[in-house]
Tab-separated table of C-alpha atoms in Angstrom:
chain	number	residue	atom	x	y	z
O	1	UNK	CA	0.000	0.000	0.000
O	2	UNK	CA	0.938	3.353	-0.718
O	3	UNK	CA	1.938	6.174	1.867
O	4	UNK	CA	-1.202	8.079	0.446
O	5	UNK	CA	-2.749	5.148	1.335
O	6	UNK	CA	-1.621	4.847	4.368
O	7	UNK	CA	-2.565	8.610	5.163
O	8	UNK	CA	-6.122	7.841	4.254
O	9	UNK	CA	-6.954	4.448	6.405
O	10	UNK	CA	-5.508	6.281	10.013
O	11	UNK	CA	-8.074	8.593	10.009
O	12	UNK	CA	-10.741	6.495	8.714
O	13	UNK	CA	-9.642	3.966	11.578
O	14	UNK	CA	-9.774	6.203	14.396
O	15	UNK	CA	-13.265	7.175	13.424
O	16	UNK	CA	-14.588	4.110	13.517
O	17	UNK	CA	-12.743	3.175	17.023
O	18	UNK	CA	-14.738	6.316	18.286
O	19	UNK	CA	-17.870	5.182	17.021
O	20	UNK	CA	-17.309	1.783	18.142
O	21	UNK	CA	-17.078	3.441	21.702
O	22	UNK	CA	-19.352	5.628	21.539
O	23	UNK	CA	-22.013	2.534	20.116
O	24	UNK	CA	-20.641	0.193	23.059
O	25	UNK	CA	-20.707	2.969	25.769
O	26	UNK	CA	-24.704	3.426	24.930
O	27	UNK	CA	-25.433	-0.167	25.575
O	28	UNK	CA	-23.512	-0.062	28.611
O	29	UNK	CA	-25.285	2.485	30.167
O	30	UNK	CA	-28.786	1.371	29.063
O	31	UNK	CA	-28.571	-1.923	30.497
O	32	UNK	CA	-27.779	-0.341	33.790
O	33	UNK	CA	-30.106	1.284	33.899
O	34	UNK	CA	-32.529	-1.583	33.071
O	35	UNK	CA	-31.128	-4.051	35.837
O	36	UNK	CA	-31.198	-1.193	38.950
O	37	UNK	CA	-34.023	0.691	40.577
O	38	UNK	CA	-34.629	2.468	44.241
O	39	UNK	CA	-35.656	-0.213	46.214
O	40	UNK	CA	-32.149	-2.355	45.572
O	41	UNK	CA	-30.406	0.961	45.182
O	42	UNK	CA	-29.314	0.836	48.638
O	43	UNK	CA	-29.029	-2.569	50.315
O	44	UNK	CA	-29.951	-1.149	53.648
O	45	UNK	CA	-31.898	-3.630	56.374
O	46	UNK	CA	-35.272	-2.191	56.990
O	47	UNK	CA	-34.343	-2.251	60.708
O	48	UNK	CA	-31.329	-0.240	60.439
O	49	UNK	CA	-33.103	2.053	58.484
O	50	UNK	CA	-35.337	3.334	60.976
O	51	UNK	CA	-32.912	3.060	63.355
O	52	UNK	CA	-30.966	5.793	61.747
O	53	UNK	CA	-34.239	7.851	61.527
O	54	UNK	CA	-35.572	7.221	65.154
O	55	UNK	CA	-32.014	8.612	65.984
O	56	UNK	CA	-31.866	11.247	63.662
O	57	UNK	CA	-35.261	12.565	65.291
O	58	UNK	CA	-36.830	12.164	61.738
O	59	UNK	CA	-40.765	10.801	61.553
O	60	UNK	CA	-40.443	7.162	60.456
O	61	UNK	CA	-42.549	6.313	57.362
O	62	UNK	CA	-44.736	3.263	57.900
O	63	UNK	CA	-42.043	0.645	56.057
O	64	UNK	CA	-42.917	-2.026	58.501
O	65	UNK	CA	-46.463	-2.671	57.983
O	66	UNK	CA	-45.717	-6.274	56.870
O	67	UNK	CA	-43.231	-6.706	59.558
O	68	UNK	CA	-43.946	-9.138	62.627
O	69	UNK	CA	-44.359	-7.735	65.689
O	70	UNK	CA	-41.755	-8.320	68.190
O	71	UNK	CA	-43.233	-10.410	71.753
O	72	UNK	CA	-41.829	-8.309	74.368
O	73	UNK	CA	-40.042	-10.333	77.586
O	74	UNK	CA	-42.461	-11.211	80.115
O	75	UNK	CA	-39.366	-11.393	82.554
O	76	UNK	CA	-39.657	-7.752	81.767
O	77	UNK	CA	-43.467	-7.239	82.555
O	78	UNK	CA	-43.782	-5.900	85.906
O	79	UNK	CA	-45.760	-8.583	88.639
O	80	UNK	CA	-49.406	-7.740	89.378
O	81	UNK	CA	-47.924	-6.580	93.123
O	82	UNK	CA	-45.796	-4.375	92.106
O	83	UNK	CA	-48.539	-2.317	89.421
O	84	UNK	CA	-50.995	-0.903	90.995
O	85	UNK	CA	-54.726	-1.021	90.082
O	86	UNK	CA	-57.024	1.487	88.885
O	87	UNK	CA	-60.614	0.875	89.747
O	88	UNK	CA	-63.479	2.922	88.156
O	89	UNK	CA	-64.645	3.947	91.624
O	90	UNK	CA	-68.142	5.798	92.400
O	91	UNK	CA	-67.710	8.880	93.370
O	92	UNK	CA	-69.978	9.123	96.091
O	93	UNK	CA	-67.609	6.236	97.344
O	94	UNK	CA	-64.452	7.339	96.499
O	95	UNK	CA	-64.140	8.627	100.015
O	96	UNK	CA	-65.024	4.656	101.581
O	97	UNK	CA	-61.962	2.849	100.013
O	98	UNK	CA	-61.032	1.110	103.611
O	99	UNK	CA	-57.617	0.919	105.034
O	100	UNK	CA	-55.782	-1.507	106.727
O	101	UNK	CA	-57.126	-1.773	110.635
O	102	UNK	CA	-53.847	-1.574	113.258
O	103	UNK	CA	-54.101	-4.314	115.221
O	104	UNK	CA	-51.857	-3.248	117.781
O	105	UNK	CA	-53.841	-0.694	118.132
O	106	UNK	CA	-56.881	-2.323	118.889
O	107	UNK	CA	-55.289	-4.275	121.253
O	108	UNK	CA	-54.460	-1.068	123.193
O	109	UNK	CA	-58.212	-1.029	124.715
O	110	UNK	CA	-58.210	-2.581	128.256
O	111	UNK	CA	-61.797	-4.327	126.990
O	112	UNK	CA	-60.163	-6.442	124.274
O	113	UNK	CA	-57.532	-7.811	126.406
O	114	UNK	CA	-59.096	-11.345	126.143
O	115	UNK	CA	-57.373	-11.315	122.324
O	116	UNK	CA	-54.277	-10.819	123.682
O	117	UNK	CA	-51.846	-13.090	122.174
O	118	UNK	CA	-54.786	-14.945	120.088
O	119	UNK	CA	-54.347	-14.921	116.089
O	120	UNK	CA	-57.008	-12.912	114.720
O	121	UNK	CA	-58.399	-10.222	111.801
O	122	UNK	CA	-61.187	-7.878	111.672
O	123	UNK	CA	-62.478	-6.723	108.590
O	124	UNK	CA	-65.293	-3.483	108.793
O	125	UNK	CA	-67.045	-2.401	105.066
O	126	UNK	CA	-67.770	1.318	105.519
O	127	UNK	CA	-70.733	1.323	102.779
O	128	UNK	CA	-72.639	-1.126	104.814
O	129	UNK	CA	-71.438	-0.606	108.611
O	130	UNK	CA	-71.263	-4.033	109.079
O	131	UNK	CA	-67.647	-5.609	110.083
O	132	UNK	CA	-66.646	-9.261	112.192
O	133	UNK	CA	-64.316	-10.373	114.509
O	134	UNK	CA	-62.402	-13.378	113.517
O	135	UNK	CA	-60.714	-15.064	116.006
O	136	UNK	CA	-59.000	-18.000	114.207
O	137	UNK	CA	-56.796	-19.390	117.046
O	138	UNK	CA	-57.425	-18.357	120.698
O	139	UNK	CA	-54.392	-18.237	122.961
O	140	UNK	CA	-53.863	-20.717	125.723
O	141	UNK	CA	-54.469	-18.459	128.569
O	142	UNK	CA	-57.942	-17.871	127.286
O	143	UNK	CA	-58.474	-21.222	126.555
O	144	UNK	CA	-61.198	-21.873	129.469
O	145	UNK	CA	-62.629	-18.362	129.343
O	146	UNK	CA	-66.425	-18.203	129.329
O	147	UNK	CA	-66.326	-15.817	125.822
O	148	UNK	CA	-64.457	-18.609	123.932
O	149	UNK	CA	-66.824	-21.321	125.251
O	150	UNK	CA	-69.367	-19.104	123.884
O	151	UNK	CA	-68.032	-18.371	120.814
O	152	UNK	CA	-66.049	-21.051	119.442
O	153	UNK	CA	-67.361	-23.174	116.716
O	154	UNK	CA	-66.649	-27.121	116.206
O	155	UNK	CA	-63.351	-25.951	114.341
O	156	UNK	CA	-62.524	-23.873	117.563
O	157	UNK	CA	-62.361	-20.584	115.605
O	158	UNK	CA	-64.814	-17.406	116.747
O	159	UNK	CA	-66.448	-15.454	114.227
O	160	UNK	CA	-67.912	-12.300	115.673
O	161	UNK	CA	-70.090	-9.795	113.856
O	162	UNK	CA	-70.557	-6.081	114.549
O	163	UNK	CA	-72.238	-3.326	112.963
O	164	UNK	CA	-71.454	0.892	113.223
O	165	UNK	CA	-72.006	3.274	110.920
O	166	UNK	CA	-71.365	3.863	107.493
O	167	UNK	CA	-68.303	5.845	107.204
O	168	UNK	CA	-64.585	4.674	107.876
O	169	UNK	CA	-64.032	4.295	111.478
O	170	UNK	CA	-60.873	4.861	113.493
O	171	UNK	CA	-59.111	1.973	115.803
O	172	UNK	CA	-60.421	3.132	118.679
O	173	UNK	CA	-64.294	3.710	117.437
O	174	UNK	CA	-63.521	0.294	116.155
O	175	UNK	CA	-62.521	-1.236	119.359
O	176	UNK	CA	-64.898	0.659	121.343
O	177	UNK	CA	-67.708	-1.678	118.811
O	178	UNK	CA	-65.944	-4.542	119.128
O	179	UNK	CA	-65.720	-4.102	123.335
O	180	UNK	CA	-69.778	-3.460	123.230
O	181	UNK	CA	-70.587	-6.273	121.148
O	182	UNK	CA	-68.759	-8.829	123.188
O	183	UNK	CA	-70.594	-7.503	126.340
O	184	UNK	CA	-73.906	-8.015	124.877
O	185	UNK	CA	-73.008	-11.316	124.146
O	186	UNK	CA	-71.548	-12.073	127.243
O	187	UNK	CA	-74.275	-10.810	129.094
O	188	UNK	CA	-77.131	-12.208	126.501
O	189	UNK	CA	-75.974	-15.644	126.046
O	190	UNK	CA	-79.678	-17.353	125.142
O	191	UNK	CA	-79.881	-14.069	122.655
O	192	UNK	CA	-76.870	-14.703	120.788
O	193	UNK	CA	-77.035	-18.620	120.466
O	194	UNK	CA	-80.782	-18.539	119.294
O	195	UNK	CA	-79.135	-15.961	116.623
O	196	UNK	CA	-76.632	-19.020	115.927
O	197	UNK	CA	-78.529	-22.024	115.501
O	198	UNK	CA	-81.516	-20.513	114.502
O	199	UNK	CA	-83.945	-21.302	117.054
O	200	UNK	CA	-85.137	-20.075	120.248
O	201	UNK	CA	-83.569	-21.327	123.419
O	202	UNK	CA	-85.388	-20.365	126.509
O	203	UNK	CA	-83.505	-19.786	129.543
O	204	UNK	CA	-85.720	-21.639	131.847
O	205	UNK	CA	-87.681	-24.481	131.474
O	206	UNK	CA	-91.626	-23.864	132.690
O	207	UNK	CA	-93.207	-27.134	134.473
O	208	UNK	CA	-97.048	-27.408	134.759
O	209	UNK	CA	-97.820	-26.056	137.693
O	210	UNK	CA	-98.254	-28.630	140.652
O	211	UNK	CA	-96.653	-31.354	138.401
O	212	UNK	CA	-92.731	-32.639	137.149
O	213	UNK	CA	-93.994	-32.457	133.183
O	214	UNK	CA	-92.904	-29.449	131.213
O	215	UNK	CA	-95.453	-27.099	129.404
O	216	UNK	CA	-96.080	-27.848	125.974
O	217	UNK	CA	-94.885	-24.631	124.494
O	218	UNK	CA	-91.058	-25.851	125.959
O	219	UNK	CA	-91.659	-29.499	123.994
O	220	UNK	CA	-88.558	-27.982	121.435
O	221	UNK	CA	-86.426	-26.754	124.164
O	222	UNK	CA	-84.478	-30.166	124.242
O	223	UNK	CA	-83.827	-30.185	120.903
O	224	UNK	CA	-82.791	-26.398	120.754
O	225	UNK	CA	-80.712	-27.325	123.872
O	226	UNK	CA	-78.999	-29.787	121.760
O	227	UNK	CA	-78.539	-27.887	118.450
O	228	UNK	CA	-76.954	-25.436	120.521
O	229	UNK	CA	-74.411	-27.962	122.396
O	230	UNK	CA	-73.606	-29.094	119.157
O	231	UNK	CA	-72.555	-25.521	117.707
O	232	UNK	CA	-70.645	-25.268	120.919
O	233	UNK	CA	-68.430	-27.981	121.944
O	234	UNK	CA	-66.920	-26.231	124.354
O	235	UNK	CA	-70.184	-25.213	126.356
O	236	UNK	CA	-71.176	-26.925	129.721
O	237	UNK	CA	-74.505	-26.179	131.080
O	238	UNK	CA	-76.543	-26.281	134.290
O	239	UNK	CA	-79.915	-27.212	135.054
O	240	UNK	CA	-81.541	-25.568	138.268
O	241	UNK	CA	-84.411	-27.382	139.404
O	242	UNK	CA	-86.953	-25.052	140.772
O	243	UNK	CA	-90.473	-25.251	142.519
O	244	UNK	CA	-92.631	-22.305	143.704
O	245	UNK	CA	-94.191	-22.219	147.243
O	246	UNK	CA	-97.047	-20.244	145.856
O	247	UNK	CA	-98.221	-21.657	142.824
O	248	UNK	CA	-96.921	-25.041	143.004
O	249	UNK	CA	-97.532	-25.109	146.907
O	250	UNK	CA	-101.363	-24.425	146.133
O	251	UNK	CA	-101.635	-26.886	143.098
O	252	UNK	CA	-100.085	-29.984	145.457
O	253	UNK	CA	-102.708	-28.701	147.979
O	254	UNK	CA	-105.572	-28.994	145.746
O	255	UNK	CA	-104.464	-32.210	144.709
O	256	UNK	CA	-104.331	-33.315	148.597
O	257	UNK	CA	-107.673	-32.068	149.293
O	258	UNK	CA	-109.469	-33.275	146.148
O	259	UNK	CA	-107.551	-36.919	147.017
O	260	UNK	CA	-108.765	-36.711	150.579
O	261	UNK	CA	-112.425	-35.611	149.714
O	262	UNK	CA	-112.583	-38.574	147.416
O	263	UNK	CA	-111.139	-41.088	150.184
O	264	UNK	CA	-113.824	-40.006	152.743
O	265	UNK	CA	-116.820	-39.948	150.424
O	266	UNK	CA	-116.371	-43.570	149.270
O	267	UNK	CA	-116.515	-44.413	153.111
O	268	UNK	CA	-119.654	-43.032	153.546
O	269	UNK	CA	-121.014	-43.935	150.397
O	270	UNK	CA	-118.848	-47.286	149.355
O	271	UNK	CA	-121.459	-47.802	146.868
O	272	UNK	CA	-120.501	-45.420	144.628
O	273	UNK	CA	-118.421	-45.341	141.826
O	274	UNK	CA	-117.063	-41.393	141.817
O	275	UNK	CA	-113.728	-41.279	140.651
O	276	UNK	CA	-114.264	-36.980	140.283
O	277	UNK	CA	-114.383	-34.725	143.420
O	278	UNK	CA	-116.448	-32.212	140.793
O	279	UNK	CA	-119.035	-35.188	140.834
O	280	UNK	CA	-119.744	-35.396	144.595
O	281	UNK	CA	-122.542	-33.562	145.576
O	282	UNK	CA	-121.992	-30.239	146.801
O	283	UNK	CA	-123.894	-30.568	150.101
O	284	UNK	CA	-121.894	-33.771	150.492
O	285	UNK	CA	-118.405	-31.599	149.860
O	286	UNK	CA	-119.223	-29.084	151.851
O	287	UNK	CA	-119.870	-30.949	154.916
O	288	UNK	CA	-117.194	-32.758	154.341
O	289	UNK	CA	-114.743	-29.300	154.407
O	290	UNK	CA	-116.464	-28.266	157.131
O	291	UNK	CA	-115.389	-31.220	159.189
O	292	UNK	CA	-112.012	-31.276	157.745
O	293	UNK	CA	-111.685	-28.060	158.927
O	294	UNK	CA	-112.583	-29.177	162.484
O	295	UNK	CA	-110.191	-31.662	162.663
O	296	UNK	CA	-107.642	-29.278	161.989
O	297	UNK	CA	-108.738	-26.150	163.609
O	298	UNK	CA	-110.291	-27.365	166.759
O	299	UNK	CA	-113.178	-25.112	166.077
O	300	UNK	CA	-116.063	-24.791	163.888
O	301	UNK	CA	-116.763	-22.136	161.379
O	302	UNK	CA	-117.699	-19.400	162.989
O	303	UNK	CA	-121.711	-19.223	163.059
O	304	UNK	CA	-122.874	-15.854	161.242
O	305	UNK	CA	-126.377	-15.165	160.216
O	306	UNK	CA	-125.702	-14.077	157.052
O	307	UNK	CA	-123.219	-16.505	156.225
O	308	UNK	CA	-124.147	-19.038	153.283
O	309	UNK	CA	-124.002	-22.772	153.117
O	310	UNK	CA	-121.852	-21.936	149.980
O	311	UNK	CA	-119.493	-19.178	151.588
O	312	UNK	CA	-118.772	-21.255	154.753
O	313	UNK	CA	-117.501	-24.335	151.718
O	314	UNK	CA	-115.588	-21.146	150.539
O	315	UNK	CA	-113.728	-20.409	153.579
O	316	UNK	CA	-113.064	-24.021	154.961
O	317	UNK	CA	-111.692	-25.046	151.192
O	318	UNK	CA	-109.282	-21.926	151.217
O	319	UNK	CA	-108.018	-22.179	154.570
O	320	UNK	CA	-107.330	-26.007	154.196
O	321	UNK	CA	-105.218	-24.964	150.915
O	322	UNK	CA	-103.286	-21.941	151.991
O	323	UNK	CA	-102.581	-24.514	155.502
O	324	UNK	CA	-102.733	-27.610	154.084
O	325	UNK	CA	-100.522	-30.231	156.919
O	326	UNK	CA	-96.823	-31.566	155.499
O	327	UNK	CA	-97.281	-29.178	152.503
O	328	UNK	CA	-93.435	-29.027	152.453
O	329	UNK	CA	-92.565	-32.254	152.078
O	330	UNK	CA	-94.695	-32.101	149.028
O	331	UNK	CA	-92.640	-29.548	147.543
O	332	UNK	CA	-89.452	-31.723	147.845
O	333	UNK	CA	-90.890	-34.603	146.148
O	334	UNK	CA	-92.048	-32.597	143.441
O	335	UNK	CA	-88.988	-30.769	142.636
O	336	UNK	CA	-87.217	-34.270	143.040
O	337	UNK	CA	-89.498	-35.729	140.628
O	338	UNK	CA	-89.176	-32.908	138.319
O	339	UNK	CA	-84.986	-33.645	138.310
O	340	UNK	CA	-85.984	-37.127	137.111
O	341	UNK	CA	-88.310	-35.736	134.716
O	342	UNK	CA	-85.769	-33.808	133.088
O	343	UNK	CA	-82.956	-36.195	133.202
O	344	UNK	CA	-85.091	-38.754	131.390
O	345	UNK	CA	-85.776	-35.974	128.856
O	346	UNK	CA	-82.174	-35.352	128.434
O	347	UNK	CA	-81.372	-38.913	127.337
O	348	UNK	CA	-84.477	-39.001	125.366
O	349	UNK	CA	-82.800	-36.289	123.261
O	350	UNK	CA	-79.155	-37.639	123.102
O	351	UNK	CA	-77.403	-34.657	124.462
O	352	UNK	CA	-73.773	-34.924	126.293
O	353	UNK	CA	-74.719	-35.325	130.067
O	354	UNK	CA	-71.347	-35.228	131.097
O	355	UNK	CA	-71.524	-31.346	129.975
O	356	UNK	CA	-74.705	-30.885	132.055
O	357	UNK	CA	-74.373	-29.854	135.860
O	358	UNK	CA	-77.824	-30.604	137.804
O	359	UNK	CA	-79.030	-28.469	141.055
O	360	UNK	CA	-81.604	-28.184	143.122
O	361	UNK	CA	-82.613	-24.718	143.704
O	362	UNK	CA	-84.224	-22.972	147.252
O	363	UNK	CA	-88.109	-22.238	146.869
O	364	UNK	CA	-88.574	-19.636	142.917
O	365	UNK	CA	-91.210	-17.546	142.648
O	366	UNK	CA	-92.391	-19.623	139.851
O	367	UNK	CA	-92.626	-23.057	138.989
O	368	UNK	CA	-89.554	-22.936	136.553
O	369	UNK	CA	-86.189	-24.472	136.294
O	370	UNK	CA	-83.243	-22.082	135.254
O	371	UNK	CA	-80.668	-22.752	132.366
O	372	UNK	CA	-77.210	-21.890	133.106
O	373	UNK	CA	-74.302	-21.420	130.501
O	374	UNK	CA	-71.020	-21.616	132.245
């Protein structure tokens, strides 16, 4: 080839090199273009991202809508103890939230000294008034005292309710309630134990007058007297057997005098068949008081002209009853017979005897005998 050739190719060359660049340069750029895009741009974790954000103090966009949420550590979750509560409260009762009674303080009134060294609570609700006394293990020293026997159920704990009024109430005006309630029931056993089991228990047992039989209105006492020994296991009891000089006095008279009219009219009439002092005559009877009333008196009715047949039977019948002769021994054999009454009644029943303490009491003004828990 020729230098002018030569001259001619170079240039021609170097074009083409250019354009060759220029042609590969293109498709270069436009597949890079096709293969990226923002989302692969920057390999960033999503995590880190807002990381960066939260500390820059930017607002996060919401990039982790798809993103699990993360369990947080219970070992971090504070204990139900330790957070405290937040009632919706009334408002009319906001002021009645109660607070925790001081024992020791309680303790500090000379009346409640019978709980010293026992284990017990008290609870009081100010929107009702009404509280209790729980006495869950009584202290040896109090181990015999009357209260406990009183109080103590089969499990030998005491529950004790009270009522005040309904506002929150200080130790004191708490153990000022608690000293008045355990008087009362100190000094209203019967009152208190019908409360218990229910029932009424009587604190006396009423006999027919004249006789060992109790009235029918006490027919439940035994079993209330056993219900109630029952709730209390620790309870003794004493029976006082007691007779009246009037009314029973009177009643054994009668009974005398009717047996004694009866004995002398069948001896003067053997023939008949009475077996009713109301069915002897009443000529008959009263000739027969006024001769009883001889024997004993020495003397005769006194003779007055205006003085009935039937008012002389009047006074000889009420002398002979208000002076009938050995009257007192008839006492003792009734109250003995009304002890043997009762005991029979007792077993009947099935209550402890060994808890029950009998006693015969001096002459009552009525014809009752007298419960007493001890």
């Amino acid at each position: 080839m020729s230098f002018i050739g030569r001259r001619w190719l170079r240039p021609v060359l170097v074009s083409l090199f250019a354009v060759l660049g220029l042609f590969f340069g293109f498709l270069y750029f436009t597949n890079e273009s096709e293969h990226s895009s923002p989302d692969s741009a920057l390999e960033i974790p999503v995590n880190s991202k807002v990381d960066e954000q939260v500390d820059a103090g930017q607002q996060v966009e919401d990039d982790t809508t798809d993103l699990p949420e993360e369990e947080p550590d219970d070992s971090e979750k504070p204990s139900l103890e330790d957070t405290p509560t937040e009632k919706t409260v009334d408002p009319d009762k906001k002021d009645q939230k109660e607070p925790v009674i001081d024992i020791n303080q309680l303790l500090a009134n000379p009346g409640l000294s019978l709980l010293d060294g026992s284990v017990f609570g008290v609870e009081y609700d100010a929107t009702n008034g009404q509280g209790n006394l729980r006495v869950s293990r009584w202290a040896d020293a109090q181990k015999n005292h009357y209260f406990k026997r009183l109080t103590a159920d089969k499990s030998g704990a005491s529950i004790i309710n009270f009522s005040g009024d309904r506002r929150h109430l200080s130790e004191n005006e708490l153990a000022e309630l608690l000293v008045r309630r355990i008087q009362w029931i100190s000094d209203h056993p019967f009152e208190y134990l019908s409360q218990v089991i229910q029932m009424p228990i009587a604190p006396a047992l009423s006999h027919i007058i004249g006789q060992a039989e109790l009235q029918a209105s006490d027919g439940s006492s035994m079993r209330a007297l056993k219900k109630m020994m029952s709730a209390r296991p620790d309870l003794r009891i004493e029976i006082k057997v007691g007779i009246s000089e009037k009314e029973d006095s009177r009643a054994l008279s009668r009974q005398a005098l009717d047996s004694a009219l009866l004995e002398l009219y069948s001896v003067i009439s053997p023939s008949s068949e009475v077996t009713d002092v109301e069915s002897i005559p009443l000529d008959v009877k009263s000739a027969l008081l006024e001769q009883m009333y001889l024997a004993t008196q020495q003397k005769k009715i006194p003779e007055v002209g205006t003085t009935s047949s039937n008012e002389r039977f009047q006074i000889a019948e009420q002398w002979l009853l208000e002076n009938w002769p050995g009257n007192q021994q008839l006492l003792k054999q009734l109250q003995q017979g009304r002890l043997n009454y009762l005991k029979a009644q007792v077993e009947k029943a099935g209550l402890d005897v060994g808890r029950i303490k009998w006693r015969l009491s001096g002459v009552e003004n009525n014809p009752v005998s007298v419960l007493t828990i001890y």
